[in-house]
mmCIF file with all atom_site columns, C-alpha atoms in Angstrom:
data_model
loop_
_atom_site.group_PDB
_atom_site.id
_atom_site.type_symbol
_atom_site.label_atom_id
_atom_site.label_alt_id
_atom_site.label_comp_id
_atom_site.label_asym_id
_atom_site.label_entity_id
_atom_site.label_seq_id
_atom_site.pdbx_PDB_ins_code
_atom_site.Cartn_x
_atom_site.Cartn_y
_atom_site.Cartn_z
_atom_site.occupancy
_atom_site.B_iso_or_equiv
_atom_site.pdbx_formal_charge
_atom_site.auth_seq_id
_atom_site.auth_comp_id
_atom_site.auth_asym_id
_atom_site.auth_atom_id
_atom_site.pdbx_PDB_model_num
ATOM 1  C CA . MET A 1 1  ? 115.943 100.767 120.963 1.00 68.00 ? 1  MET A CA 1
ATOM 2  C CA . ALA A 1 2  ? 115.204 99.862  117.365 1.00 73.00 ? 2  ALA A CA 1
ATOM 3  C CA . MET A 1 3  ? 111.184 99.963  117.815 1.00 75.00 ? 3  MET A CA 1
ATOM 4  C CA . LYS A 1 4  ? 111.053 103.152 119.696 1.00 80.00 ? 4  LYS A CA 1
ATOM 5  C CA . ILE A 1 5  ? 112.506 104.452 116.808 1.00 80.00 ? 5  ILE A CA 1
ATOM 6  C CA . GLU A 1 6  ? 110.175 102.904 114.236 1.00 91.00 ? 6  GLU A CA 1
ATOM 7  C CA . ALA A 1 7  ? 107.480 103.827 116.838 1.00 91.00 ? 7  ALA A CA 1
ATOM 8  C CA . ASP A 1 8  ? 108.925 107.533 116.238 1.00 93.00 ? 8  ASP A CA 1
ATOM 9  C CA . GLU A 1 9  ? 108.769 107.648 112.656 1.00 95.00 ? 9  GLU A CA 1
ATOM 10 C CA . CYS A 1 10 ? 105.671 106.131 112.359 1.00 96.00 ? 10 CYS A CA 1
ATOM 11 C CA . ARG A 1 11 ? 104.099 108.940 114.856 1.00 96.00 ? 11 ARG A CA 1
ATOM 12 C CA . ALA A 1 12 ? 105.650 111.358 112.833 1.00 97.00 ? 12 ALA A CA 1
ATOM 13 C CA . ALA A 1 13 ? 104.573 109.521 109.503 1.00 97.00 ? 13 ALA A CA 1
ATOM 14 C CA . LEU A 1 14 ? 100.972 109.722 110.597 1.00 98.00 ? 14 LEU A CA 1
ATOM 15 C CA . THR A 1 15 ? 100.914 113.612 111.834 1.00 97.00 ? 15 THR A CA 1
ATOM 16 C CA . LEU A 1 16 ? 102.130 114.584 108.785 1.00 98.00 ? 16 LEU A CA 1
ATOM 17 C CA . ILE A 1 17 ? 99.092  112.975 107.269 1.00 98.00 ? 17 ILE A CA 1
ATOM 18 C CA . ARG A 1 18 ? 96.965  114.655 110.025 1.00 98.00 ? 18 ARG A CA 1
ATOM 19 C CA . ARG A 1 19 ? 98.074  117.782 109.185 1.00 98.00 ? 19 ARG A CA 1
ATOM 20 C CA . THR A 1 20 ? 97.110  117.574 105.122 1.00 97.00 ? 20 THR A CA 1
ATOM 21 C CA . ILE A 1 21 ? 94.061  116.057 106.209 1.00 97.00 ? 21 ILE A CA 1
ATOM 22 C CA . GLU A 1 22 ? 93.230  118.887 108.272 1.00 97.00 ? 22 GLU A CA 1
ATOM 23 C CA . GLU A 1 23 ? 94.716  121.160 106.069 1.00 97.00 ? 23 GLU A CA 1
ATOM 24 C CA . HIS A 1 24 ? 92.705  120.080 102.666 1.00 96.00 ? 24 HIS A CA 1
ATOM 25 C CA . CYS A 1 25 ? 89.654  117.864 103.619 1.00 95.00 ? 25 CYS A CA 1
ATOM 26 C CA . PRO A 1 26 ? 86.448  118.868 104.708 1.00 94.00 ? 26 PRO A CA 1
ATOM 27 C CA . PRO A 1 27 ? 86.139  120.418 108.301 1.00 94.00 ? 27 PRO A CA 1
ATOM 28 C CA . GLY A 1 28 ? 84.604  117.402 110.474 1.00 93.00 ? 28 GLY A CA 1
ATOM 29 C CA . VAL A 1 29 ? 85.782  114.168 108.773 1.00 96.00 ? 29 VAL A CA 1
ATOM 30 C CA . LEU A 1 30 ? 88.814  113.676 111.070 1.00 97.00 ? 30 LEU A CA 1
ATOM 31 C CA . PRO A 1 31 ? 88.275  113.671 114.789 1.00 97.00 ? 31 PRO A CA 1
ATOM 32 C CA . SER A 1 32 ? 90.918  115.207 117.195 1.00 96.00 ? 32 SER A CA 1
ATOM 33 C CA . GLU A 1 33 ? 93.778  113.414 118.462 1.00 94.00 ? 33 GLU A CA 1
ATOM 34 C CA . GLU A 1 34 ? 92.097  113.242 121.921 1.00 95.00 ? 34 GLU A CA 1
ATOM 35 C CA . MET A 1 35 ? 88.435  112.096 120.070 1.00 97.00 ? 35 MET A CA 1
ATOM 36 C CA . VAL A 1 36 ? 90.500  109.525 118.420 1.00 97.00 ? 36 VAL A CA 1
ATOM 37 C CA . ASN A 1 37 ? 91.814  107.859 121.443 1.00 96.00 ? 37 ASN A CA 1
ATOM 38 C CA . GLY A 1 38 ? 88.348  107.885 122.945 1.00 96.00 ? 38 GLY A CA 1
ATOM 39 C CA . LEU A 1 39 ? 86.706  106.123 119.458 1.00 95.00 ? 39 LEU A CA 1
ATOM 40 C CA . TYR A 1 40 ? 89.228  104.102 118.256 1.00 95.00 ? 40 TYR A CA 1
ATOM 41 C CA . GLY A 1 41 ? 92.106  103.896 120.659 1.00 96.00 ? 41 GLY A CA 1
ATOM 42 C CA . PRO A 1 42 ? 95.153  104.947 121.734 1.00 96.00 ? 42 PRO A CA 1
ATOM 43 C CA . GLU A 1 43 ? 97.785  103.142 119.792 1.00 96.00 ? 43 GLU A CA 1
ATOM 44 C CA . LEU A 1 44 ? 99.174  104.203 116.323 1.00 96.00 ? 44 LEU A CA 1
ATOM 45 C CA . ILE A 1 45 ? 97.410  101.544 114.586 1.00 96.00 ? 45 ILE A CA 1
ATOM 46 C CA . HIS A 1 46 ? 93.968  103.615 115.628 1.00 97.00 ? 46 HIS A CA 1
ATOM 47 C CA . GLU A 1 47 ? 95.193  106.939 114.386 1.00 98.00 ? 47 GLU A CA 1
ATOM 48 C CA . ALA A 1 48 ? 96.082  105.578 110.773 1.00 97.00 ? 48 ALA A CA 1
ATOM 49 C CA . GLU A 1 49 ? 92.944  104.149 111.062 1.00 98.00 ? 49 GLU A CA 1
ATOM 50 C CA . ALA A 1 50 ? 91.178  107.453 111.839 1.00 98.00 ? 50 ALA A CA 1
ATOM 51 C CA . LEU A 1 51 ? 92.977  108.495 108.940 1.00 98.00 ? 51 LEU A CA 1
ATOM 52 C CA . ALA A 1 52 ? 92.011  106.382 106.800 1.00 98.00 ? 52 ALA A CA 1
ATOM 53 C CA . ALA A 1 53 ? 88.287  106.832 107.385 1.00 98.00 ? 53 ALA A CA 1
ATOM 54 C CA . ALA A 1 54 ? 88.737  110.396 107.187 1.00 98.00 ? 54 ALA A CA 1
ATOM 55 C CA . ILE A 1 55 ? 90.230  109.993 103.368 1.00 97.00 ? 55 ILE A CA 1
ATOM 56 C CA . VAL A 1 56 ? 86.952  107.851 102.752 1.00 97.00 ? 56 VAL A CA 1
ATOM 57 C CA . ALA A 1 57 ? 84.621  110.330 104.238 1.00 96.00 ? 57 ALA A CA 1
ATOM 58 C CA . THR A 1 58 ? 86.496  113.229 101.804 1.00 96.00 ? 58 THR A CA 1
ATOM 59 C CA . ILE A 1 59 ? 86.147  111.062 98.552  1.00 95.00 ? 59 ILE A CA 1
ATOM 60 C CA . ASP A 1 60 ? 82.447  110.147 99.544  1.00 95.00 ? 60 ASP A CA 1
ATOM 61 C CA . LYS A 1 61 ? 81.104  114.077 100.416 1.00 93.00 ? 61 LYS A CA 1
ATOM 62 C CA . MET A 1 62 ? 83.203  114.886 97.043  1.00 92.00 ? 62 MET A CA 1
ATOM 63 C CA . ARG A 1 63 ? 81.266  112.347 95.160  1.00 93.00 ? 63 ARG A CA 1
ATOM 64 C CA . ARG A 1 64 ? 77.876  113.128 96.482  1.00 92.00 ? 64 ARG A CA 1
ATOM 65 C CA . SER A 1 65 ? 78.671  116.662 95.666  1.00 90.00 ? 65 SER A CA 1
ATOM 66 C CA . ARG A 1 66 ? 79.733  115.731 92.305  1.00 90.00 ? 66 ARG A CA 1
ATOM 67 C CA . GLY A 1 67 ? 76.484  113.580 91.887  1.00 83.00 ? 67 GLY A CA 1
ATOM 68 C CA . THR A 1 68 ? 78.912  110.086 91.100  1.00 66.00 ? 68 THR A CA 1
ATOM 69 C CA . PHE A 1 69 ? 78.885  107.004 92.874  1.00 59.00 ? 69 PHE A CA 1
#
């Protein structure tokens, strides 16, 4: 039972992060949840990996637009 609660809490946290990225980061840096399943896998860790990659992609885009590396 505790594992289910922890997984639900993790999923809720990842959903919050996903929504924030979708709202504030450039379009296209984060694949849809369905695409994440195909590109990374269906586990929570795969969603986290996609979110992390989206954050890095956003930072890279910001750096390129400002001419800093």
